[in-house]
Coordinates of C-alpha atoms in Angstrom, one line a residue:
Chain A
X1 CA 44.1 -2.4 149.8
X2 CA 41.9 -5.4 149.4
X3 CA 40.2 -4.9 153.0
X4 CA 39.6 -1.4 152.0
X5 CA 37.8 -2.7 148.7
X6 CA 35.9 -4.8 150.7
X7 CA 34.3 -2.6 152.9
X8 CA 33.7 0.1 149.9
X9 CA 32.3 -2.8 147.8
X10 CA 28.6 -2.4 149.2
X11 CA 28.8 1.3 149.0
X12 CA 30.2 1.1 145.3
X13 CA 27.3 -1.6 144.3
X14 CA 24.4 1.3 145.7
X15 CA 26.1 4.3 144.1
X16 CA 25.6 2.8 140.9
X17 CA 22.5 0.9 141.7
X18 CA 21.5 4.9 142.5
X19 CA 23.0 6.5 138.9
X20 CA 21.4 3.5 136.8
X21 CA 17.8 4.0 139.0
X22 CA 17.4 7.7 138.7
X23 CA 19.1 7.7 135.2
X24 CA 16.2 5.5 134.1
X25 CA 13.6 7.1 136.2
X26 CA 14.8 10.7 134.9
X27 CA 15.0 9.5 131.1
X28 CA 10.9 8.0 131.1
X29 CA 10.0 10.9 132.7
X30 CA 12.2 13.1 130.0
X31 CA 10.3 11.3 127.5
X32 CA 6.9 11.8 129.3
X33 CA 6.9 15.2 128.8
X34 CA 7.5 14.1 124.7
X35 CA 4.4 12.0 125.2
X36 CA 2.5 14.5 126.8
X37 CA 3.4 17.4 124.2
X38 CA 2.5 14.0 121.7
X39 CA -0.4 12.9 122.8
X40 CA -2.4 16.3 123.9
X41 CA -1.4 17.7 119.9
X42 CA -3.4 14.4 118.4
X43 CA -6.0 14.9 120.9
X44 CA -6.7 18.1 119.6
X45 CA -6.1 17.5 116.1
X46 CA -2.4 19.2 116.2
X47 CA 1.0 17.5 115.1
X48 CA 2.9 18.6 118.5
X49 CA 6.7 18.6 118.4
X50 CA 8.1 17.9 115.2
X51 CA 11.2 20.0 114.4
X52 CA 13.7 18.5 116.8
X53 CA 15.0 15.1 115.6
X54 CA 12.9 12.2 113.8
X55 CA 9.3 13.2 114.7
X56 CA 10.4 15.5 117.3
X57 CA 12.5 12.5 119.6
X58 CA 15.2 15.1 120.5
X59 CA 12.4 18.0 122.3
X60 CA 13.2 17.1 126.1
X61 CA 17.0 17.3 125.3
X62 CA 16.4 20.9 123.5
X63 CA 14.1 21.7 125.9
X64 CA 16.8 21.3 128.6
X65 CA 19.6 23.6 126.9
X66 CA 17.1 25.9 126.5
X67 CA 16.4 26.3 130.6
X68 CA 20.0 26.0 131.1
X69 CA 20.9 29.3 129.0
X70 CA 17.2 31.2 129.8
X71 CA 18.5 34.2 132.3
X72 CA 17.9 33.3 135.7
X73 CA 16.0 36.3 137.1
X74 CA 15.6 36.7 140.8
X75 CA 12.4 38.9 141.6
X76 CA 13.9 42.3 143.6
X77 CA 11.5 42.1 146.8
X78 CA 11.9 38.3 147.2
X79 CA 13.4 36.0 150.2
X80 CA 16.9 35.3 148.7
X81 CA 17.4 32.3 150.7
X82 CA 14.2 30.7 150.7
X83 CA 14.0 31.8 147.2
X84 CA 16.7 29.4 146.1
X85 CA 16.1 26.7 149.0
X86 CA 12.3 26.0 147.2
X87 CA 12.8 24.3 144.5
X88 CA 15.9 22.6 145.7
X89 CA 13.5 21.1 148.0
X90 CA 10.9 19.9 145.4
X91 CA 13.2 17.9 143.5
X92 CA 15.2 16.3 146.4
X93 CA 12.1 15.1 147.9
X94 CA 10.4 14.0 144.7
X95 CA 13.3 12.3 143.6
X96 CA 14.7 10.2 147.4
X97 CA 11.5 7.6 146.6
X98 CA 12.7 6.4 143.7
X99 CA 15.4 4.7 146.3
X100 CA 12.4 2.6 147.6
X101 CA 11.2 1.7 144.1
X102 CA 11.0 -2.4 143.7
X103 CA 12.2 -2.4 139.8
X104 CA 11.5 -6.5 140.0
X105 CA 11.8 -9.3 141.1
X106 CA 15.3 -11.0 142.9
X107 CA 17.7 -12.5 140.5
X108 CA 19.1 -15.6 142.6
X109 CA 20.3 -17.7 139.1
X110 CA 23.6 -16.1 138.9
X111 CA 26.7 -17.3 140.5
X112 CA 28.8 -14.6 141.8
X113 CA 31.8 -16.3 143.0
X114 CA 33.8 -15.2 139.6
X115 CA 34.4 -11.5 141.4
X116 CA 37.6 -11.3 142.2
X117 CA 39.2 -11.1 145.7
X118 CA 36.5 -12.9 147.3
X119 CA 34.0 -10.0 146.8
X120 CA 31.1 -12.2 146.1
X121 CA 31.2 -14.6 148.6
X122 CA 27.9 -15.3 150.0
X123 CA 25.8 -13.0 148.1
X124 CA 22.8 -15.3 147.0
X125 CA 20.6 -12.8 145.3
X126 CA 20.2 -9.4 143.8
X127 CA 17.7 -7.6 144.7
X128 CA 16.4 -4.9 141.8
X129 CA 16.1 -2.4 144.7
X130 CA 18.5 0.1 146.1
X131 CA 18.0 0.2 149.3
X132 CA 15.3 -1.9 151.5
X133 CA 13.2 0.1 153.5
X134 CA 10.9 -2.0 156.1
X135 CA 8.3 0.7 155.8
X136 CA 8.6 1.6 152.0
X137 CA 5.1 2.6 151.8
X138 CA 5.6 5.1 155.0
X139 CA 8.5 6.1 153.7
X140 CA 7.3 7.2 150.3
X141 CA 4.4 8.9 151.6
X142 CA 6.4 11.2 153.9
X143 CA 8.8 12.4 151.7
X144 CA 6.3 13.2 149.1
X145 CA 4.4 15.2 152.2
X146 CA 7.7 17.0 152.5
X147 CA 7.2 18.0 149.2
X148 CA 4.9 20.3 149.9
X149 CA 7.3 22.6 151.2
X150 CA 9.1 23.3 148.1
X151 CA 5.8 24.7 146.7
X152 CA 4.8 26.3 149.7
X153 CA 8.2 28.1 150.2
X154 CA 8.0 29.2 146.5
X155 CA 4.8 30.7 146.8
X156 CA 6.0 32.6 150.0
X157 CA 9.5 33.7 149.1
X158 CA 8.5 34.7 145.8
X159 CA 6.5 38.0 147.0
X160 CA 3.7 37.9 144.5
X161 CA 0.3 37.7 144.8
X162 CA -0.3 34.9 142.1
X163 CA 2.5 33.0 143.8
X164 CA 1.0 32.8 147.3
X165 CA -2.3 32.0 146.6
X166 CA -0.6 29.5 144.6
X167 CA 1.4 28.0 147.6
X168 CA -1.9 28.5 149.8
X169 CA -4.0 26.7 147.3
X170 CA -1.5 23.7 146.9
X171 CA -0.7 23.3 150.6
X172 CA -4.3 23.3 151.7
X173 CA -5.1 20.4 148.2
X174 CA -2.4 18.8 149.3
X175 CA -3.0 18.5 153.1
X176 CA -6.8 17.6 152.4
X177 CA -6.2 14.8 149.8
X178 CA -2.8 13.1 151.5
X179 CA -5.4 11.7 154.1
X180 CA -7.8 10.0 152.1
X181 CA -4.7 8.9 150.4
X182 CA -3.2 7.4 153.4
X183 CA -6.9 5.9 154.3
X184 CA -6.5 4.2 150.8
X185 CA -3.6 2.5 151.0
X186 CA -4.3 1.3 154.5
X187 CA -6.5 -1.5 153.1
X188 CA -3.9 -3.4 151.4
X189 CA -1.4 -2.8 153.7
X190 CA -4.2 -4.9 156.0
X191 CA -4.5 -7.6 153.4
X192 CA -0.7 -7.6 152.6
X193 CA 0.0 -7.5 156.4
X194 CA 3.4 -5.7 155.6
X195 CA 4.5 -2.0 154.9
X196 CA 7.4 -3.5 152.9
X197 CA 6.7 -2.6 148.6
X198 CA 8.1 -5.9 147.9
X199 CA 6.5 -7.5 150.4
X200 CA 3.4 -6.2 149.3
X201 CA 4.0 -7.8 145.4
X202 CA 5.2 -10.9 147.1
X203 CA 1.8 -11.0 149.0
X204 CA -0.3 -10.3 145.6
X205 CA 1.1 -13.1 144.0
X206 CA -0.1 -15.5 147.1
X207 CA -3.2 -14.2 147.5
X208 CA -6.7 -15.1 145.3
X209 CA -7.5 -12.8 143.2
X210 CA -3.5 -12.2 142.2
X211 CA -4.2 -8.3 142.1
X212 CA -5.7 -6.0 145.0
X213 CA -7.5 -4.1 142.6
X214 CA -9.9 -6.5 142.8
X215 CA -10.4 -6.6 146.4
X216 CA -9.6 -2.7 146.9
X217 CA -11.5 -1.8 143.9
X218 CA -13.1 1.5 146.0
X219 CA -9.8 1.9 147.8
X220 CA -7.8 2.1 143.8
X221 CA -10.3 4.3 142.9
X222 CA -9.6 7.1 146.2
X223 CA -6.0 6.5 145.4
X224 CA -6.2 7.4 141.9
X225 CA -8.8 10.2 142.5
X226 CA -6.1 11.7 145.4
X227 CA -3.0 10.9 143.2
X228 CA -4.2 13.4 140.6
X229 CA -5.0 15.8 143.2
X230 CA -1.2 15.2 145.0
X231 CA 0.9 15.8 141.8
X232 CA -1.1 19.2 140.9
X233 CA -2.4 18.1 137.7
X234 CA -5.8 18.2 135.8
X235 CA -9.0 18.5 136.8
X236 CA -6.7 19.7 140.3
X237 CA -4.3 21.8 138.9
X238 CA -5.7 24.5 140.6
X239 CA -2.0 25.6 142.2
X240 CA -1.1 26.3 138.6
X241 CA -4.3 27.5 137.2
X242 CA -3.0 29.9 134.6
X243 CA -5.9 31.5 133.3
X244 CA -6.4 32.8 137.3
X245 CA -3.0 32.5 138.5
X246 CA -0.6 33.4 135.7
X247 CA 1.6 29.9 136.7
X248 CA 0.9 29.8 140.4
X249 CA 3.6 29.3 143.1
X250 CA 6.1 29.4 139.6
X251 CA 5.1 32.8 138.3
X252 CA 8.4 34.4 139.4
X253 CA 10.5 31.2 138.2
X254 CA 12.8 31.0 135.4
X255 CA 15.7 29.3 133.7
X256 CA 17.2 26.3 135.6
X257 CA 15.2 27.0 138.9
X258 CA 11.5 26.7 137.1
X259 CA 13.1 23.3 135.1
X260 CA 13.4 21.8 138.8
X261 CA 10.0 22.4 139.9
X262 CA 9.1 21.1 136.2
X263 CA 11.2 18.2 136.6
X264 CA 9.5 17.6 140.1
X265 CA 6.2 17.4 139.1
X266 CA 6.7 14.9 136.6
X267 CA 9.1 12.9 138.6
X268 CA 6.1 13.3 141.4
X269 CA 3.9 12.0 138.6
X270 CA 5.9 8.7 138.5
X271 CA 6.1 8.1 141.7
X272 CA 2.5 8.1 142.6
X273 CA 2.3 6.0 139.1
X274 CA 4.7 3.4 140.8
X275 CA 2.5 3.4 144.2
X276 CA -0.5 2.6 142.2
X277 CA 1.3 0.0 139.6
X278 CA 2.7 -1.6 143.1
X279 CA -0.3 -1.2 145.7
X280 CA -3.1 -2.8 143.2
X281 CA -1.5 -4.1 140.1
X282 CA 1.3 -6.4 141.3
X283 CA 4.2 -4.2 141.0
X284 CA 6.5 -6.5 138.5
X285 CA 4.0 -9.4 139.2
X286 CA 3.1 -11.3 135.5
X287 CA 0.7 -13.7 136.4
X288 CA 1.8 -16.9 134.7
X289 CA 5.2 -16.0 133.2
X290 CA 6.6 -18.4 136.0
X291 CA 5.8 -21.2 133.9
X292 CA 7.7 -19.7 131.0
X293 CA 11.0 -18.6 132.6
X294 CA 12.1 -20.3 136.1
X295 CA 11.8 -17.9 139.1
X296 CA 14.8 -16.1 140.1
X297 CA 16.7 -16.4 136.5
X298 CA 17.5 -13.3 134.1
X299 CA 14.9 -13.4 131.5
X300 CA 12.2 -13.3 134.5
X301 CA 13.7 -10.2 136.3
X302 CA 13.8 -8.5 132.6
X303 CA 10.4 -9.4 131.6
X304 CA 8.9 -8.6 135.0
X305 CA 10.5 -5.4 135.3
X306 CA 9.7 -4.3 131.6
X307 CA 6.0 -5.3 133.0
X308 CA 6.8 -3.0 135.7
X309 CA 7.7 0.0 133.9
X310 CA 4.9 -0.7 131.2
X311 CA 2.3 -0.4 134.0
X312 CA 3.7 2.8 135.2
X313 CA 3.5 3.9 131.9
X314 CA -0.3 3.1 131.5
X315 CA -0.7 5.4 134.3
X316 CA 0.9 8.0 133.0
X317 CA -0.6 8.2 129.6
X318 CA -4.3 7.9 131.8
X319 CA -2.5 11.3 133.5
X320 CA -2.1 12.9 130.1
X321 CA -5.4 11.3 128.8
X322 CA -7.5 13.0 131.9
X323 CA -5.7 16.4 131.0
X324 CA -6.6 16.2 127.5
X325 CA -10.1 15.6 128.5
X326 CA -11.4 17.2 131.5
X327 CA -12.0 20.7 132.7
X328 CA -10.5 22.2 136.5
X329 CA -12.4 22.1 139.2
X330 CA -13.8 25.1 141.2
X331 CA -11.8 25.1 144.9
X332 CA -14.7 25.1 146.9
X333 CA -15.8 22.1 144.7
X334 CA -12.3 20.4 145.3
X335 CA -12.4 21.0 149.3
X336 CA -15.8 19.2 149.4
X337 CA -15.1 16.7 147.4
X338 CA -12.1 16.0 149.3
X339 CA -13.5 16.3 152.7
X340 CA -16.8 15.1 152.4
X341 CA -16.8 12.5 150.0
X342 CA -13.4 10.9 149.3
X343 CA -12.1 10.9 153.3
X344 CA -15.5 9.0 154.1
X345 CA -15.5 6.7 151.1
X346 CA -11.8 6.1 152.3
X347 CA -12.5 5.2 155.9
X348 CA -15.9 3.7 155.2
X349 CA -13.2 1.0 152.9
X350 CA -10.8 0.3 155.8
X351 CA -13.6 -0.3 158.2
X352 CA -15.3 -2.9 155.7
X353 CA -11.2 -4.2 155.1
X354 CA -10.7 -4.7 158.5
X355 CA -13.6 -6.7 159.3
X356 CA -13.2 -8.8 156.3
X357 CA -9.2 -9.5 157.3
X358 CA -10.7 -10.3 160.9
X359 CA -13.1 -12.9 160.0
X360 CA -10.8 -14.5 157.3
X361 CA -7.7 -14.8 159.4
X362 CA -10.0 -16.4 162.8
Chain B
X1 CA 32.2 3.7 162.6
X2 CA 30.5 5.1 160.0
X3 CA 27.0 5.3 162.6
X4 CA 29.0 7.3 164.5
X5 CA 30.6 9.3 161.9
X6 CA 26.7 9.9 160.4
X7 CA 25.0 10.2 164.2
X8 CA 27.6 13.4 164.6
X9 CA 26.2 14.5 161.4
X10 CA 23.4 14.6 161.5
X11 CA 22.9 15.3 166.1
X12 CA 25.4 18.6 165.1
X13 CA 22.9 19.5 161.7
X14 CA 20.0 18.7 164.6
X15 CA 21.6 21.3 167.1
X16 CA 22.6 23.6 164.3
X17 CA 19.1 24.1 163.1
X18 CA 17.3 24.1 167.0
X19 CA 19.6 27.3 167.8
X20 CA 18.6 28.8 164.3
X21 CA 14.8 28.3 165.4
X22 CA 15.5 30.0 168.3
X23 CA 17.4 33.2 167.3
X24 CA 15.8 33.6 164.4
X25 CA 12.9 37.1 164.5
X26 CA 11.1 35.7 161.1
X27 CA 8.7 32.8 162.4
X28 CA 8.8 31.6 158.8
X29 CA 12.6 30.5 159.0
X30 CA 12.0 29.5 162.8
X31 CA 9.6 26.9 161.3
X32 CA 12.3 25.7 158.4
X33 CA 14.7 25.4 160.7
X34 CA 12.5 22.7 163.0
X35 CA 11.9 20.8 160.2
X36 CA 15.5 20.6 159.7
X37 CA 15.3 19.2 163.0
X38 CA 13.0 16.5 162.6
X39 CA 14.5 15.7 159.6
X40 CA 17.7 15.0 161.3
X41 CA 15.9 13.2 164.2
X42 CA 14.6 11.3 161.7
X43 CA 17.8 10.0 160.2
X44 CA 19.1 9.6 163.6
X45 CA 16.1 7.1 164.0
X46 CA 17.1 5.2 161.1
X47 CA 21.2 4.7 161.5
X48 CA 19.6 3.3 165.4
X49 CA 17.6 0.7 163.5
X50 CA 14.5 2.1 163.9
X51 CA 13.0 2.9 160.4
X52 CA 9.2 2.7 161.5
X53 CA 9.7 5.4 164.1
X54 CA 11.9 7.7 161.3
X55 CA 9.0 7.1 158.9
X56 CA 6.4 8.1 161.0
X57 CA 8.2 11.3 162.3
X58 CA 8.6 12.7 159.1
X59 CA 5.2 11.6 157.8
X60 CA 3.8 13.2 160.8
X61 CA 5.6 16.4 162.6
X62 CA 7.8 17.0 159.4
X63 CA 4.7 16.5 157.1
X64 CA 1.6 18.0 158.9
X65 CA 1.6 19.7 161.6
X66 CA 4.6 22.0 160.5
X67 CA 3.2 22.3 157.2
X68 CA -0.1 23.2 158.9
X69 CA 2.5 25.9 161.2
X70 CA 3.9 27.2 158.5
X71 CA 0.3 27.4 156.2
X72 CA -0.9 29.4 159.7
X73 CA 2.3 31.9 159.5
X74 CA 1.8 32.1 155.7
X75 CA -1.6 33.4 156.4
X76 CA -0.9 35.7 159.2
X77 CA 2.1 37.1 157.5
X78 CA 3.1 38.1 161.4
X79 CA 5.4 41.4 161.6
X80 CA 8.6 41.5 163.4
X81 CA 6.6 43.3 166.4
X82 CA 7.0 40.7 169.3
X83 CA 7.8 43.5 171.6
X84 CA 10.4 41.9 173.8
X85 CA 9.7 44.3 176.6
X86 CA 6.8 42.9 177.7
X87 CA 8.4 39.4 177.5
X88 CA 11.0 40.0 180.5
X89 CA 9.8 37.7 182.8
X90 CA 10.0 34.8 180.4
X91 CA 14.2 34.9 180.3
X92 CA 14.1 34.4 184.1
X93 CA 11.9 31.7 183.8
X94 CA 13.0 30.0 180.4
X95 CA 16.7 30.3 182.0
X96 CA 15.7 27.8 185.2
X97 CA 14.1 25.7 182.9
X98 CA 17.1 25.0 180.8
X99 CA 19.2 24.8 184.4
X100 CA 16.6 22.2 185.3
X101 CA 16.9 20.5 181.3
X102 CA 20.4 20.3 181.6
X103 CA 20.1 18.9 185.0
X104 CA 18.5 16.1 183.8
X105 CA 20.9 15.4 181.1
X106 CA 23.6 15.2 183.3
X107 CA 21.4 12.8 185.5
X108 CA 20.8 10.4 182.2
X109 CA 24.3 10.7 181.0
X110 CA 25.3 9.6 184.8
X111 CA 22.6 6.7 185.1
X112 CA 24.0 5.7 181.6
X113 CA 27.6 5.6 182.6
X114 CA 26.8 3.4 185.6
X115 CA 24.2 0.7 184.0
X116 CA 26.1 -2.5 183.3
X117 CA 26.5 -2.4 179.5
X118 CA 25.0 -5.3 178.2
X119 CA 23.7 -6.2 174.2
X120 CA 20.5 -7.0 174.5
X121 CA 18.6 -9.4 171.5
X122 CA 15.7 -6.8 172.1
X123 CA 17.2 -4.0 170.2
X124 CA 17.4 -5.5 166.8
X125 CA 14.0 -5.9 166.5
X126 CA 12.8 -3.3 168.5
X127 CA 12.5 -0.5 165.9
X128 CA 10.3 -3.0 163.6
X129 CA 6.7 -2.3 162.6
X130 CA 5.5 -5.5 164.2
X131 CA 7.3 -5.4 167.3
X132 CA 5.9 -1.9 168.1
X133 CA 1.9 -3.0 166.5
X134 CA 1.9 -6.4 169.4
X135 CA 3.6 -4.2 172.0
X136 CA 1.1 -1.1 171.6
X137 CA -2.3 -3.8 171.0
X138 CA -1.4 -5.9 173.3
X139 CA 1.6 -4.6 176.1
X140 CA 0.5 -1.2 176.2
X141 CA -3.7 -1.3 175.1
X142 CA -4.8 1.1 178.0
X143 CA -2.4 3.9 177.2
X144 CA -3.0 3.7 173.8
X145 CA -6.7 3.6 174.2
X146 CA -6.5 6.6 176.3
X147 CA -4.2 8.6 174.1
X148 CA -6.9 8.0 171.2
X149 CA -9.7 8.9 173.5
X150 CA -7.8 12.2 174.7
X151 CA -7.1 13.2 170.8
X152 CA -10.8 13.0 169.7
X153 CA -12.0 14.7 172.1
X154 CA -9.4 17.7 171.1
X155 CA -10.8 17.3 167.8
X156 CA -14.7 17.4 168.7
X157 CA -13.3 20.3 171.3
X158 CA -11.5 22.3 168.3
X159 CA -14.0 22.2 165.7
X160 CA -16.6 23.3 168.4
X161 CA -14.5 26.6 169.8
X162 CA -14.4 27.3 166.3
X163 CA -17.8 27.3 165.3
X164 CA -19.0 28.7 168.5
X165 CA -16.3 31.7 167.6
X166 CA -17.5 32.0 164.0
X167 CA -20.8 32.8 164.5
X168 CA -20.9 36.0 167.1
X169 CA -18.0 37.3 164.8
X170 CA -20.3 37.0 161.8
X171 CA -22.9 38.8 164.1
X172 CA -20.9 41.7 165.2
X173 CA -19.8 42.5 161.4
X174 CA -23.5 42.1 160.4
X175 CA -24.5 44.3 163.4
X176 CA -21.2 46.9 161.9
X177 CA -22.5 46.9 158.5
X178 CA -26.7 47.2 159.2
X179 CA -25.2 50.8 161.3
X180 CA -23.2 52.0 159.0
X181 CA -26.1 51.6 156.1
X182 CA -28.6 53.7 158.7
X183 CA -25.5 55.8 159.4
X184 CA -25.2 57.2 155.7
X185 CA -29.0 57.0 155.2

């Protein structure tokens, strides 16, 4: 019994390290749909959602039950299969990164030889990870590339025109902007020297300027720029443009199955918020608060990760702040700006970064 | 234990979805399929301790070059009109291939048998991002050099078939239209 415990332990301390994470992760991004129903209704001089709860706090929850008891319809001429595998796919692979996501920073204070049996015999520090990926950039960047089938597979299965051109639109955006946005994040994988996410804070807080937005300034700017263009939304939403497309590669959804591509994109959204907080704004990183609380105790890893999720949550109110406040762009317009602006600006960054890295590390 | 409990996993989900590629008319679901494939491959990669190599094989056959295969067959929107009878002579040949496949695994499985079986420290850190960066800058520069040289020039090659192509096409319909204008005049 107590060798069988003490092999499950490890698995038992990531299954709920995986329920707390995405129960977190799925509750902000609950509450970002809230903020963005909020936040566009004062923006143009509406109340938004009121009726549900105190000043409308209860919407997502209502909003929910209402996809779960919509009637699912299935379109008559579709791809059964493919039809159901699409947004199955979306979510899955917009929700596996939050795995990688560094909440903060190790708590190495407590002593955790009280567990009984033995089970916390040298265990010196818990990480607010779930699982440590040595190539956690890499790793988030190719699952949200896999993403792309969910939409793609929509649009196709869903045998309507509004849908495909949907799919078509999104894969070709989204094949065109993941390179610049791989070209952007190369730089401060240069000056972190690791692909590791906490490796990449760790290195921020070692290195001059304490943020690499400072030194990546043009490569934060592609990243932002091909973040919006990743995750569909405004001025890129062109997948979804309703007043061409109906709803784009969702036209044909309904009920539960259009509340998982829903869910996606805003779980999609947080993601590429957490890249960005992470990449150039020090992840948990609070420069100074190691002089208020010692490194490594409680009150740190709280404050630093509260820091974390309030940086992700500047990002997402600059999401909802660009969609209250700039028009789409035309697609020939998006594939130029894409290919022959952004990619060049991108490269044109890592050359400079590289030669920089090179003379400061002879 | 458990890495071999997950490699049969996922090497049977890996076979599973390499017979559905093949025996499957629609290329659309022939192309899902191999991604299930790489995707497997890919966790394969990472119970071996090889997480650089798992990354990269999604971010790159998983993530664009079937996407771009699949974007192709979404354009085409290709009928179920192979014509097999024309294809004959490819069973003969595709069948002494696989002889010749399987040969070769037999081979492997023989030359693994026999090698003494010994740990080495190598493999731990094999699969890590640094190990493979010094062996491919400084080990193996030539190949890698070459391998970079040999994939530009398929890109300047590419986009040069395909304007040279482009522009007698545009001709021809040009030419098709101008007659057809004199035709009804």
């Amino acid at each position: 019994m107590e060798a069988v415990l003490k092999t499950a332990f490890p698995f038992m301390v990531i299954t709920a390290g995986v329920l707390i994470g995405f129960q977190m992760v799925l509750m902000i991004v609950a509450y970002t749909v809230l903020a963005e129903r909020k936040v566009l209704g004062w923006m143009q001089g509406r109340v938004g959602p009121n009726r549900v709860g105190p000043w409308g706090v209860l919407q997502p929850f209502a909003d929910l039950l209402k996809f779960i008891f919509k009637e699912d319809i299935t379109p008559d001429k579709s791809t059964k299969f493919v039809y159901f595998l699409a947004p199955l796919v979306a979510l899955t692979c917009a929700l596996l990164p939050i795995v990688v996501y560094p909440f903060g920073p190790e708590i190495t204070s407590v002593d955790w030889s009280f567990l009984p049996m033995g089970l916390g015999e040298g265990v010196k520090a818990l990480p607010l990870t779930i699982a440590r990926i040595d190539v956690g950039v890499l790793f988030v960047l190719g699952i949200t590339s896999v993403g792309v089938y969910g939409i793609m597979l929509a649009g196709w299965s869903s045998n309507s025109k509004y849908s495909l051109m949907g799919g078509l639109r999104s894969s070709a955006q989204m094949i065109s902007y993941e390179l610049a946005m791989g070209a952007s994040v190369i730089g401060v994988v240069l000056l972190a020297g690791t692909l590791d996410l906490g490796g990449i804070i760790r290195a921020q807080q070692q290195s001059t300027f304490r943020w690499f937005i400072i030194p990546q300034f043009i490569g934060f700017v592609v990243f932002l720029i091909a973040a919006f263009a990743e995750t569909n939304r405004t001025p890129f939403d062109l997948p979804e443009a309703e007043t061409e497309l109906v709803a784009g590669f969702h036209t044909e959804y309904s009920a539960l199955k259009f509340a998982l591509f829903f869910m996606a994109e805003y779980v999609n959204m947080f993601t590429v918020s957490m890249m960005c907080t992470v990449l150039f704004l020090g992840g948990w990183y609070v420069p100074g608060l190691s002089h208020v609380f010692e490194v490594g105790s409680i009150p740190y890893a709280v404050v630093s990760h509260f820091a974390f999720i309030g940086k992700i949550c500047a990002f997402l109110f600059l999401y909802i702040w660009v969609r209250g406040t700039l028009p789409r762009f035309r697609f020939d317009q998006l594939m130029n700006f894409g290919w022959k602006f952004l990619l060049p600006v991108a490269l044109a960054n890592v050359i400079v970064t590289i030669i920089v890295v090179f003379f400061l590390n002879r | 234990m458990v890495g071999t409990a997950l490699f049969f996993l996922f090497a049977g989900f890996a076979i599973m979805c390499a017979i559905s590629m093949v025996y499957h008319k629609n290329p659309l679901y022939s192309a899902i399929s191999l991604v299930g494939v790489f995707i497997s491959l890919s966790c394969i990669y990472i119970t071996l301790a090889a997480p650089f190599i798992a990354a990269v094989q999604i971010l790159i056959y998983a993530g664009a070059i079937m996407v771009l295969v699949v974007f192709v067959i979404m354009l085409l929107n290709l009928d179920d009109d192979s014509g097999p009878n024309r294809l004959k002579y490819l069973y003969t040949l595709g069948g002494g291939l696989g002889v010749v496949l399987l040969a070769q695994t037999f081979f492997i499985f023989y030359a693994v048998m026999r090698a003494s079986n010994v740990p080495s420290d190598q493999t731990l850190s094999a699969g890590k991002t640094l190990t493979i960066g010094q062996a491919m800058y400084t080990e193996y520069l030539l190949p890698v050099e070459i391998v970079g040289i040999l994939l530009l020039m398929a890109i300047i090659g590419s986009v040069m078939l395909a304007r040279r192509l482009a522009q007698p096409q545009l001709e021809i319909v040009v030419e098709r239209e101008s007659e057809l204008r004199n035709d009804e005049q």
